[in-house]
Coordinates of C-alpha atoms and ligand atoms in Angstrom, one line a residue:
Chain A
X1184 CA 107.0 17.3 136.2
X1185 CA 107.9 18.0 132.6
X1186 CA 110.8 20.0 131.3
X1187 CA 110.0 23.6 130.4
X1188 CA 110.7 24.4 126.8
X1189 CA 113.3 26.9 125.6
X1190 CA 116.9 27.4 124.7
X1191 CA 119.5 26.2 127.2
X1192 CA 120.5 28.8 129.7
X1193 CA 123.6 26.9 130.8
X1194 CA 125.5 24.6 128.5
X1195 CA 128.5 22.5 129.3
X1196 CA 130.1 20.6 126.4
X1197 CA 133.1 18.4 126.4
X1198 CA 134.2 19.7 129.8
X1199 CA 137.3 18.2 131.3
X1200 CA 139.2 19.1 134.4
X1201 CA 142.1 17.7 136.2
X1202 CA 143.4 18.2 139.7
X1203 CA 147.0 17.2 139.0
X1204 CA 146.7 13.5 138.1
X1205 CA 143.1 13.3 139.2
X1206 CA 140.6 13.5 136.3
X1207 CA 137.7 15.1 138.3
X1208 CA 135.5 16.0 135.4
X1209 CA 135.4 13.8 132.3
X1210 CA 133.7 14.8 129.1
X1211 CA 130.8 16.4 130.8
X1212 CA 127.8 17.2 128.6
X1213 CA 124.9 19.0 130.3
X1214 CA 122.5 21.7 129.2
X1215 CA 120.0 23.3 131.5
X1216 CA 117.0 25.1 130.3
X1217 CA 115.6 28.3 131.6
X1218 CA 113.4 27.6 134.6
X1219 CA 114.7 24.1 134.9
X1220 CA 115.7 22.6 138.3
X1221 CA 118.5 20.0 138.1
X1222 CA 119.5 18.0 141.1
X1223 CA 123.0 16.5 141.0
X1224 CA 123.5 13.4 143.1
X1225 CA 126.4 11.0 143.5
X1226 CA 128.9 9.5 145.9
X1227 CA 131.5 11.6 147.7
X1228 CA 134.4 12.6 145.5
X1229 CA 132.5 12.1 142.3
X1230 CA 133.0 15.7 141.3
X1231 CA 129.6 17.3 142.1
X1232 CA 131.0 20.3 143.8
X1233 CA 133.6 20.8 141.2
X1234 CA 131.0 20.7 138.5
X1235 CA 128.9 23.3 140.3
X1236 CA 132.0 25.5 140.8
X1237 CA 133.0 25.4 137.1
X1238 CA 129.7 26.9 136.2
X1239 CA 130.7 30.3 137.6
X1240 CA 134.4 29.6 137.0
X1241 CA 135.3 29.4 140.7
X1242 CA 137.2 26.4 139.2
X1243 CA 138.7 26.9 135.7
X1244 CA 138.4 24.0 133.3
X1245 CA 141.1 22.4 131.2
X1246 CA 139.1 21.8 128.1
X1247 CA 135.6 22.1 126.7
X1248 CA 133.1 24.9 126.7
X1249 CA 130.7 26.4 129.2
X1250 CA 128.2 29.0 128.1
X1251 CA 125.7 30.9 130.1
X1252 CA 122.8 32.6 128.2
X1253 CA 124.8 31.9 125.0
X1254 CA 128.0 33.6 126.2
X1255 CA 131.2 31.8 127.0
X1256 CA 132.7 32.2 130.4
X1257 CA 135.3 35.0 130.2
X1258 CA 138.8 34.8 131.6
X1259 CA 139.6 36.1 135.1
X1260 CA 138.9 39.8 135.4
X1261 CA 136.1 42.4 135.3
X1262 CA 134.0 40.5 132.7
X1263 CA 134.2 37.3 134.8
X1264 CA 133.1 39.3 137.9
X1265 CA 130.1 40.6 136.0
X1266 CA 129.2 37.1 134.8
X1267 CA 129.5 35.7 138.3
X1268 CA 127.1 38.2 139.5
X1269 CA 124.5 36.6 137.2
X1270 CA 125.1 33.2 138.8
X1271 CA 124.0 33.0 142.4
X1272 CA 125.8 30.5 144.6
X1273 CA 124.9 29.0 147.9
X1274 CA 127.5 27.0 149.8
X1275 CA 127.4 24.2 152.3
X1276 CA 129.1 26.4 154.9
X1277 CA 126.9 29.5 154.3
X1278 CA 130.0 31.7 154.0
X1279 CA 128.3 34.9 155.2
X1280 CA 130.6 37.9 155.7
X1281 CA 131.3 37.7 159.4
X1282 CA 132.0 41.4 160.0
X1283 CA 128.9 42.6 158.3
X1284 CA 125.3 42.6 159.4
X1285 CA 122.7 40.5 157.8
X1286 CA 121.4 43.5 155.9
X1287 CA 124.9 44.5 154.8
X1288 CA 125.6 40.9 153.6
X1289 CA 122.6 41.2 151.3
X1290 CA 123.2 44.8 150.1
X1291 CA 126.9 44.5 149.4
X1292 CA 126.7 43.0 146.0
X1293 CA 123.9 45.2 144.7
X1294 CA 125.7 48.3 145.9
X1295 CA 129.3 47.4 144.9
X1296 CA 128.6 45.3 141.8
X1297 CA 125.4 46.6 140.4
X1298 CA 125.9 50.2 141.5
X1299 CA 122.5 50.5 143.2
X1300 CA 121.9 53.2 145.8
X1301 CA 122.1 52.2 149.4
X1302 CA 118.4 53.0 149.9
X1303 CA 117.2 50.9 146.9
X1304 CA 119.5 48.0 147.9
X1305 CA 118.2 48.1 151.5
X1306 CA 114.6 48.2 150.4
X1307 CA 115.1 45.2 148.2
X1308 CA 117.2 43.4 150.8
X1309 CA 114.5 43.7 153.4
X1310 CA 111.9 42.3 150.9
X1311 CA 114.2 39.3 150.3
X1312 CA 114.9 38.7 153.9
X1313 CA 111.1 38.8 154.5
X1314 CA 110.7 36.3 151.7
X1315 CA 113.2 33.8 153.3
X1316 CA 111.7 34.5 156.7
X1317 CA 114.6 36.2 158.5
X1318 CA 113.6 39.9 158.3
X1319 CA 113.7 40.1 162.1
X1320 CA 117.4 39.4 162.1
X1321 CA 118.4 42.2 159.7
X1322 CA 120.7 44.1 162.1
X1323 CA 122.3 41.1 163.7
X1324 CA 125.7 39.6 162.7
X1325 CA 125.9 36.1 161.1
X1326 CA 127.3 34.4 164.2
X1327 CA 124.1 35.4 166.1
X1328 CA 121.9 33.4 163.8
X1329 CA 121.2 29.6 163.6
X1330 CA 122.6 27.6 160.7
X1331 CA 119.2 27.5 159.0
X1332 CA 118.8 31.2 159.3
X1333 CA 122.3 31.8 158.0
X1334 CA 121.7 29.6 155.0
X1335 CA 118.4 31.5 154.2
X1336 CA 120.3 34.8 154.4
X1337 CA 122.9 33.3 152.0
X1338 CA 120.0 32.5 149.6
X1339 CA 118.7 36.1 150.0
X1340 CA 122.2 37.4 149.3
X1341 CA 122.4 35.5 146.1
X1342 CA 118.9 36.5 145.0
X1343 CA 119.7 40.1 145.6
X1344 CA 121.8 40.0 142.4
X1345 CA 118.8 38.9 140.4
X1346 CA 120.8 35.9 139.1
X1347 CA 119.8 34.1 136.0
X1348 CA 120.7 30.8 137.6
X1349 CA 121.4 29.6 141.2
X1350 CA 123.9 27.0 142.2
X1351 CA 123.5 25.2 145.5
X1352 CA 126.3 23.0 146.8
X1353 CA 124.8 20.7 149.5
X1354 CA 123.0 23.6 151.1
X1355 CA 121.5 21.6 153.9
X1356 CA 124.2 19.1 154.8
X1357 CA 125.8 21.3 157.4
X1358 CA 122.5 21.9 159.1
X1359 CA 120.9 20.3 162.2
X1360 CA 118.0 18.0 161.0
X1361 CA 115.4 20.3 162.4
X1362 CA 116.6 23.2 160.2
X1363 CA 116.8 21.3 157.0
X1364 CA 113.2 21.8 156.0
X1365 CA 113.1 25.6 156.5
X1366 CA 115.9 25.9 153.9
X1367 CA 114.4 23.3 151.5
X1368 CA 111.0 25.1 151.7
X1369 CA 112.6 28.3 150.6
X1370 CA 114.3 26.5 147.7
X1371 CA 111.2 24.7 146.7
X1372 CA 109.4 28.1 146.6
X1373 CA 112.1 29.4 144.4
X1374 CA 111.8 26.5 142.1
X1375 CA 108.1 27.1 141.9
X1376 CA 108.7 30.7 141.0
X1377 CA 110.6 29.6 138.0
X1378 CA 114.2 30.1 139.1
X1379 CA 116.8 28.0 137.1
X1380 CA 118.6 25.9 139.7
X1381 CA 121.4 23.4 139.9
X1382 CA 121.3 21.7 143.3
X1383 CA 123.8 19.3 144.7
X1384 CA 121.9 17.5 147.4
X1385 CA 121.0 14.1 148.7
X1386 CA 117.6 15.2 149.8
X1387 CA 115.3 13.0 147.8
X1388 CA 112.2 14.6 149.0
X1389 CA 113.3 17.9 147.6
X1390 CA 114.4 16.2 144.3
X1391 CA 111.0 14.6 144.0
X1392 CA 109.1 17.8 144.8
X1393 CA 111.1 20.4 142.9
X1394 CA 113.4 18.9 140.4
X1395 CA 112.8 18.4 136.7
X1396 CA 115.9 16.2 136.3
X1397 CA 118.3 14.2 138.4
X1398 CA 121.9 14.0 137.2
X1399 CA 123.8 11.1 138.7
X1400 CA 127.6 11.5 138.8
X1401 CA 130.3 8.9 139.6
X1402 CA 134.0 9.1 139.1
X1403 CA 133.9 12.4 137.4
X1404 CA 131.3 11.4 134.8
X1405 CA 127.6 11.9 134.4
X1406 CA 126.5 8.3 134.5
X1407 CA 122.7 8.8 134.3
X1408 CA 120.2 11.5 133.7
X1409 CA 116.5 10.9 134.5
X1410 CA 113.3 12.4 135.9
X1411 CA 113.4 12.2 139.7
X1412 CA 110.6 9.6 140.1
X1413 CA 112.2 7.4 137.4
X1414 CA 115.6 7.8 138.9
X1415 CA 114.7 6.9 142.4
X1416 CA 112.3 4.0 141.6
X1417 CA 114.0 2.6 138.5
X1418 CA 117.6 3.6 138.1
X1419 CA 119.1 2.3 134.9
X1420 CA 122.9 2.1 135.7
X1421 CA 124.4 -0.4 138.0
X1422 CA 126.3 2.3 139.8
X1423 CA 123.2 4.4 140.4
X1424 CA 121.4 1.3 141.7
X1425 CA 124.3 0.6 144.0
X1426 CA 124.5 4.2 145.2
X1427 CA 120.7 4.4 145.9
X1428 CA 120.6 1.1 147.8
X1429 CA 123.3 2.5 150.1
X1430 CA 121.6 5.8 150.8
X1431 CA 118.2 4.2 151.1
X1432 CA 119.3 1.6 153.6
X1433 CA 121.1 4.1 155.6
Chain B
X947 CA 167.6 67.9 190.1
X948 CA 168.7 71.3 188.9
X949 CA 170.6 69.6 186.2
X950 CA 167.5 67.7 185.1
X951 CA 165.5 70.9 185.0
X952 CA 168.2 72.8 183.1
X953 CA 168.1 70.1 180.4
X954 CA 164.3 69.7 180.4
X955 CA 163.9 71.5 177.1
X956 CA 166.5 69.3 175.5
X957 CA 164.6 66.2 176.8
X958 CA 161.3 67.7 175.7
X959 CA 162.5 68.4 172.1
X960 CA 164.0 65.0 171.9
X961 CA 160.7 63.5 173.1
X962 CA 158.7 65.4 170.5
X963 CA 161.2 64.4 167.8
X964 CA 160.8 60.7 168.8
X965 CA 157.0 61.1 168.7
X966 CA 156.8 62.7 165.3
X967 CA 159.4 60.3 163.9
X968 CA 157.3 57.4 165.2
X969 CA 154.0 58.7 163.9
X970 CA 155.3 59.5 160.4
X971 CA 157.3 56.3 160.1
X972 CA 154.3 54.4 161.5
X973 CA 152.0 55.9 158.9
X974 CA 154.4 55.2 156.1
X975 CA 154.8 51.6 157.3
X976 CA 151.0 51.1 157.6
X977 CA 150.2 52.4 154.1
X978 CA 153.2 50.7 152.4
X979 CA 152.7 47.5 154.5
X980 CA 149.0 47.2 153.4
X981 CA 150.0 47.7 149.8
X982 CA 152.6 45.1 150.1
X983 CA 150.2 42.6 151.7
X984 CA 147.7 43.2 148.9
X985 CA 150.5 42.5 146.4
X986 CA 151.5 39.4 148.2
X987 CA 148.1 37.8 147.9
X988 CA 147.3 39.2 144.4
X989 CA 146.7 36.9 141.5
X990 CA 149.4 38.7 139.5
X991 CA 152.6 36.7 139.9
X992 CA 155.2 39.6 139.3
X993 CA 153.5 41.7 142.0
X994 CA 153.7 38.8 144.4
X995 CA 157.4 38.3 143.6
X996 CA 158.2 42.0 144.0
X997 CA 156.5 42.2 147.4
X998 CA 158.1 39.0 148.6
X999 CA 161.5 40.3 147.5
X1000 CA 160.9 43.6 149.4
X1001 CA 159.7 41.8 152.6
X1002 CA 162.6 39.3 152.6
X1003 CA 165.1 42.1 151.9
X1004 CA 164.0 44.3 154.7
X1005 CA 163.2 41.6 157.2
X1006 CA 166.7 40.2 156.9
X1007 CA 168.6 43.5 157.0
X1008 CA 169.5 45.1 160.3
X1009 CA 167.8 48.5 160.7
X1010 CA 171.2 50.0 161.4
X1011 CA 172.3 49.0 157.9
X1012 CA 169.1 50.6 156.4
X1013 CA 169.9 53.8 158.3
X1014 CA 173.5 53.6 157.1
X1015 CA 172.3 53.4 153.5
X1016 CA 169.9 56.3 153.8
X1017 CA 172.2 58.6 155.6
X1018 CA 175.5 57.8 154.0
X1019 CA 174.7 55.7 151.0
X1020 CA 172.2 57.9 149.2
X1021 CA 174.5 61.0 149.2
X1022 CA 177.1 58.9 147.4
X1023 CA 174.7 58.8 144.4
X1024 CA 173.9 62.5 144.8
X1025 CA 170.7 62.0 146.6
X1026 CA 170.8 64.0 149.8
X1027 CA 168.0 64.0 152.2
X1028 CA 168.0 65.5 155.7
X1029 CA 168.5 63.4 158.7
X1030 CA 164.9 63.5 159.9
X1031 CA 163.5 62.4 156.5
X1032 CA 166.2 59.8 156.3
X1033 CA 165.1 58.5 159.7
X1034 CA 161.4 58.4 158.8
X1035 CA 162.2 56.6 155.6
X1036 CA 164.5 54.1 157.2
X1037 CA 162.2 53.2 160.1
X1038 CA 159.1 53.3 157.9
X1039 CA 160.4 51.2 155.0
X1040 CA 161.9 48.7 157.4
X1041 CA 158.7 48.4 159.5
X1042 CA 156.5 48.1 156.4
X1043 CA 157.9 44.6 155.9
X1044 CA 156.7 43.6 159.3
X1045 CA 153.3 45.2 158.9
X1046 CA 153.0 43.3 155.6
X1047 CA 153.7 40.0 157.3
X1048 CA 151.4 40.7 160.2
X1049 CA 148.6 41.6 157.8
X1050 CA 149.2 38.6 155.6
X1051 CA 148.8 36.3 158.5
X1052 CA 145.5 38.1 159.2
X1053 CA 144.5 37.7 155.6
X1054 CA 145.2 34.0 155.6
X1055 CA 143.0 33.8 158.7
X1056 CA 139.9 35.1 156.9
X1057 CA 137.9 32.1 156.0
X1058 CA 138.6 31.1 152.4
X1059 CA 134.8 30.5 152.1
X1060 CA 134.1 34.2 152.5
X1061 CA 136.5 35.1 149.8
X1062 CA 134.8 32.6 147.5
X1063 CA 131.4 34.0 148.4
X1064 CA 132.6 37.5 147.6
X1065 CA 133.9 36.4 144.2
X1066 CA 130.6 34.5 143.6
X1067 CA 128.6 37.6 144.3
X1068 CA 130.7 39.3 141.6
X1069 CA 133.1 41.4 143.6
X1070 CA 136.4 42.0 141.8
X1071 CA 139.7 41.0 143.4
X1072 CA 140.2 44.6 144.7
X1073 CA 136.7 44.9 146.1
X1074 CA 137.0 41.5 147.8
X1075 CA 140.2 42.7 149.4
X1076 CA 138.8 46.1 150.5
X1077 CA 135.3 45.0 151.6
X1078 CA 135.8 41.5 153.0
X1079 CA 139.4 40.5 153.6
X1080 CA 141.3 43.6 154.8
X1081 CA 138.6 44.8 157.3
X1082 CA 138.7 41.3 159.0
X1083 CA 142.4 41.0 158.6
X1084 CA 143.0 44.3 160.4
X1085 CA 140.8 43.2 163.3
X1086 CA 142.7 39.9 163.8
X1087 CA 146.0 41.6 163.5
X1088 CA 145.4 44.5 166.0
X1089 CA 147.6 42.7 168.6
X1090 CA 150.5 41.8 166.3
X1091 CA 150.3 45.2 164.7
X1092 CA 150.5 46.8 168.2
X1093 CA 153.6 44.8 168.8
X1094 CA 155.1 46.0 165.5
X1095 CA 154.3 49.6 166.5
X1096 CA 155.9 49.3 169.9
X1097 CA 159.0 47.6 168.5
X1098 CA 159.2 50.5 166.0
X1099 CA 159.0 53.2 168.6
X1100 CA 162.0 51.5 170.3
X1101 CA 163.7 51.2 167.0
X1102 CA 163.6 54.9 166.5
X1103 CA 166.5 55.1 169.0
X1104 CA 168.8 53.9 166.3
X1105 CA 168.3 57.3 164.7
X1106 CA 170.3 58.6 167.7
X1107 CA 173.4 56.9 166.3
X1108 CA 172.9 58.9 163.2
X1109 CA 172.4 62.1 165.1
X1110 CA 168.8 62.9 164.6
X1111 CA 167.8 64.7 167.8
X1112 CA 166.0 61.9 169.3
X1113 CA 165.3 60.8 172.8
X1114 CA 168.4 58.5 173.1
X1115 CA 170.6 61.1 171.5
X1116 CA 170.2 63.3 174.5
X1117 CA 172.2 61.0 176.6
X1118 CA 175.7 61.6 175.1
X1119 CA 175.2 65.4 175.4
X1120 CA 174.9 65.0 179.1
X1121 CA 178.0 62.9 179.8
X1122 CA 179.7 65.6 181.8
X1123 CA 177.0 65.3 184.5
X1124 CA 177.6 63.5 187.8
X1125 CA 176.2 60.0 188.3
X1126 CA 173.1 60.9 190.3
X1127 CA 172.0 63.5 187.7
X1128 CA 172.7 61.1 184.9
X1129 CA 170.5 58.5 186.5
X1130 CA 167.7 61.0 186.8
X1131 CA 168.0 61.9 183.1
X1132 CA 168.1 58.3 182.1
X1133 CA 164.9 57.8 184.0
X1134 CA 163.5 60.8 182.1
X1135 CA 164.5 59.1 178.8
X1136 CA 162.9 55.8 179.8
X1137 CA 159.8 57.7 180.9
X1138 CA 159.7 59.4 177.5
X1139 CA 159.6 56.1 175.7
X1140 CA 157.0 54.7 178.1
X1141 CA 154.8 57.8 177.6
X1142 CA 154.6 56.7 174.0
X1143 CA 154.5 52.9 174.3
X1144 CA 152.3 52.3 177.4
X1145 CA 149.3 54.3 176.1
X1146 CA 149.8 52.5 172.8
X1147 CA 149.7 49.1 174.5
X1148 CA 146.6 50.2 176.4
X1149 CA 144.9 51.5 173.2
X1150 CA 145.7 48.3 171.4
X1151 CA 144.1 46.3 174.1
X1152 CA 141.0 48.4 174.1
X1153 CA 140.8 48.3 170.3
X1154 CA 141.3 44.6 170.3
X1155 CA 138.2 44.2 172.5
X1156 CA 136.1 46.7 170.5
X1157 CA 136.8 45.2 167.1
X1158 CA 136.7 41.5 168.0
X1159 CA 134.6 39.7 165.4
X1160 CA 131.8 37.5 166.5
X1161 CA 132.5 34.0 165.2
Ligands
ATP533 N1 141.3 22.0 145.0 C1 141.4 20.7 144.9 N2 142.7 20.2 144.7 C2 142.9 18.8 144.5 N3 141.9 17.9 144.5 C3 140.6 18.4 144.7 C4 140.3 19.8 144.9 N4 139.0 19.9 145.1 C5 138.5 18.7 145.0 N5 139.5 17.7 144.8 C6 139.3 16.3 144.6 O1 138.4 16.1 143.5 C7 137.5 15.1 143.7 C8 136.1 15.6 143.5 O2 135.8 16.5 144.5 P1 134.4 17.2 144.7 O3 134.5 18.1 145.8 O4 134.0 17.8 143.4 O5 133.5 16.0 145.0 P2 132.0 15.9 145.5 O6 131.3 15.0 144.6 O7 131.5 17.3 145.7 O8 132.2 15.2 146.9 P3 131.4 15.4 148.3 O9 130.1 14.7 148.2 O10 132.3 14.8 149.3 O11 131.3 16.9 148.5 C9 137.8 14.6 145.1 O12 138.5 13.4 145.0 C10 138.5 15.6 145.7 O13 139.4 15.1 146.7
MG534 MG1 131.0 18.4 147.4

């Protein structure tokens, strides 16, 4: 796959972040084009989740700049809430709202944040639930669904905001193996439809199928960036070689 | 028995007084306690400090002292309120601290992931609290809130010492009765409290089962 052209939608420049003494993100430079799918890979604790979470400022950064669609991330407050609504996020642990039905989970944002009418929001929510294959569960509660179904609802919930970019933080690593593919298929379809995506995952099949680029992180740094095929067959850095030999021989 | 019947109106008035004192103070405590709980988890530090100060002050002050301040302290600074209002304020302000703490434990029990998800969708702090956190917090705190309510109903008896016509205040008025009659009246007073607290306990239990969240 080649990289689509265009101005960067997401740009991180000179980003640094500390957790106390720990320098979790070190001089991060990364720009992501519209429609691009970037897979972030790396050992545990390398800062992948933190990187993902800085992009919608769930984690504030200590220095550097992050822009989305040319705009700097605002400080905490109404503007930030608005910006977040343009950035969809899917978590490892689904995080559906336990006291709301599947349909309500998807319509909440459009109604409360976008000010859509209930009828419009529900219509769109049902379309999205259909698209991710869980429309039959619309009136159930999250706990009544399988993990794979919950994660697909979480994707629908994020899509309902018509985000400019979607962040996925290990969306399949809490799932039973037989459910992984149903989620990856939805994500692959999204990628095909041109969604800009940042995906933290170790699913090489998905990376090969859907990603334009693989970003390899280690120790809070981006160590290597490459096209998926190149990265997996011919990693340049020693640390990437080391990491890949571990996960491949697993 | 005749004695009991003669004094039934007195008992009945006292019962109604206790009931309305409990309901008004309970409402005040619920509203103020929710507000305090929201302040205690807010991102704005001064609000957190203020709420913490309030809660610690009231939790560590005997209710009798709160009453004393309302009934005798306020008039000293030319702020006179009638006994009943004073009682509602005392019990309500005091109980709000306990409502706040019960709610806060419920808020902390709501999975942090859901709060993040709400923020990620673009809900503001207030919306996250209203839509996601508080509805779930209220459900998990139905039993502890029920206990706070029952303790509060019993606490209204302190108003008796400050002469609001309240269920326990009936007792001293009846001292010149003989032992048997007095026992009967005492039973009546106890029954009066139970009429309020037992159905409450039952309602709490029912509510608890109705609102239990599937996990
Ligand atoms: N809130 C926090 N406070 C302090 N340290 C944190 C916090 N969150 C993460 N860390 C630390 O920062 C480092 C990077 O964490 P991060 O979650 O970004 O790693 P990761 O690459 O996503 O790892 P994993 O593959 O295990 O999910 C880790 O050492 C982690 O312990
Ligand atoms: Mg992680």
